[in-house]
Amino acid sequence: MASNDSSALNPLQRKLRRELPAAIADVLLPALTWRISKHRATISVSNPLWREVFDQYASKLCQQTVESSGRQLTVLSPDPLENSHDKRKRTFKEFLTDPGNQFALATCRSICDAPGMLHNPLYIYGPPGVGKSHLISAIVHHFHQSLGNESAVYWSGREFVDTIVHQLAQRDQGSLHPTLQQASLIAVDDLEEIGDRAVAQEELYLLINHALEMGQQLVFGSRLPPRRIAHIEDRVSTRLSWGLCIGIDPPANETKSRFLRSVAGSFADDLSSNEISNLLRNYGNDMHHVLELGKRLATGERPEFDTPRASFDRILATVADSLGIRAGDIAGKGRQRQLVQARQASLLLGRLLTNHSLVALGGMVGGRDHSTVLHSLRQAQLRIDEDAQFAAWINDLQQEILSGH
């Protein structure tokens, strides 16, 4: 079982602090995240720049120290291209097949072969993380590759609404149709966004009628079937249901397990089937969560089996005391610079020192949502990379939290 016992890690940290040049240690150590298990020690380096510094100054020392303890050393750093991948370029080849999505996959492939002829509109619905957006993206990608970028138009529901609002703001009373004359495919995802949007529903109704007259293929995606979208007009839900509506079921546990192991790579090799099942039961509500879990495992984490090195209360109290504020202020709505810094520091330390999910971290700072937590973590990490004083402060806070736990 993995352990994050600081007593197992601190000797290596102390050795690096003692033997590295002070100027290097001050900026490098805060950029490293440490994890240790019975057979493996994992060091995560925050970005490729610090990886070069680590390789030059600390790699050999860490290798010798870790191997002397009978463990294998793994050093991880992010791929600089990891976040540049356009999710709208996802393909059928990358789609993870499952018994609950086979019919949807086969149908999506068929309309690529005969657009506008078989199932029009095609409406795909299901809960988050079942692959709706991936399938729609794959259809759009196929059209772009086969017929050129002008052959397919793809909006999220929010983009569709915003496009309508923009046209109205420009006093353009024309419909969307002139911008779509060359398109063979029109796709709108997250269609639940049009609920209670009368103008957007009117334009969607006109768009569907026009596209069907022109023989253009329509594809829609939503969490809900047409008639269950809140405040949707009957005439719109009827049009959406004219073709084929396909519901996608949540993936089977075997599919989740296969996906988790593919993301976690060799770090999943030591996990038994029961351990994988327990992880999925607690952290894998949908495939988005499974992906996040796999990424955590790939950094050496063992979320269910690790013992957190710090509590949320300890983190908040330490950060608040350092800045001379109240811990409760960090979870409040204040946007003063000091409070924003305190939240970023608390979230980053929560990520480093606990095994809790992004949702749980958001709860620590007043119920912030998943995207807000991710943004704060990225901002904190960027500041660590650019501001040595901030990085040293985070390192001091981490040591204080660990020493008092």
Coordinates of N, CA and C in Angstrom, one line a residue, residues 65 84 99 106 112 128 131 223 225 229 256 262 273 347 380 404:
T65 N 20.0 7.8 -3.6 CA 19.3 7.7 -2.3 C 18.1 6.8 -2.3
S84 N -2.7 21.4 -25.1 CA -2.9 22.0 -26.4 C -3.9 21.2 -27.3
P99 N -20.6 -1.7 -24.1 CA -21.9 -2.2 -24.5 C -23.0 -1.2 -24.5
A106 N -22.3 3.1 -33.8 CA -22.6 2.6 -35.2 C -23.4 3.6 -36.0
C112 N -22.0 9.5 -41.2 CA -20.8 10.0 -41.9 C -20.8 9.4 -43.3
P128 N -23.5 12.9 -17.9 CA -22.1 13.4 -18.1 C -21.1 12.2 -18.2
G131 N -19.7 9.9 -23.2 CA -19.1 10.0 -24.6 C -19.9 10.7 -25.6
R223 N -27.8 16.3 -22.1 CA -27.9 15.3 -21.0 C -29.3 14.7 -21.0
P225 N -33.3 13.8 -22.9 CA -34.1 13.7 -24.1 C -34.8 15.0 -24.4
I229 N -36.1 18.6 -21.6 CA -35.3 19.9 -21.5 C -36.3 20.9 -20.9
K256 N -14.7 1.0 -17.4 CA -14.0 2.0 -16.5 C -12.7 1.5 -16.1
S262 N -5.4 2.3 -18.6 CA -4.7 2.9 -19.7 C -4.2 4.2 -19.4
S273 N -7.6 -6.3 -8.7 CA -9.0 -6.0 -9.3 C -9.9 -5.4 -8.2
L347 N -5.8 25.9 -1.8 CA -6.1 24.8 -2.7 C -4.9 24.0 -3.2
A380 N -1.9 29.3 -9.2 CA -0.9 29.1 -8.1 C 0.3 28.5 -8.6
G404 N 3.3 20.2 12.1 CA 2.3 20.3 13.2 C 1.2 19.3 13.1

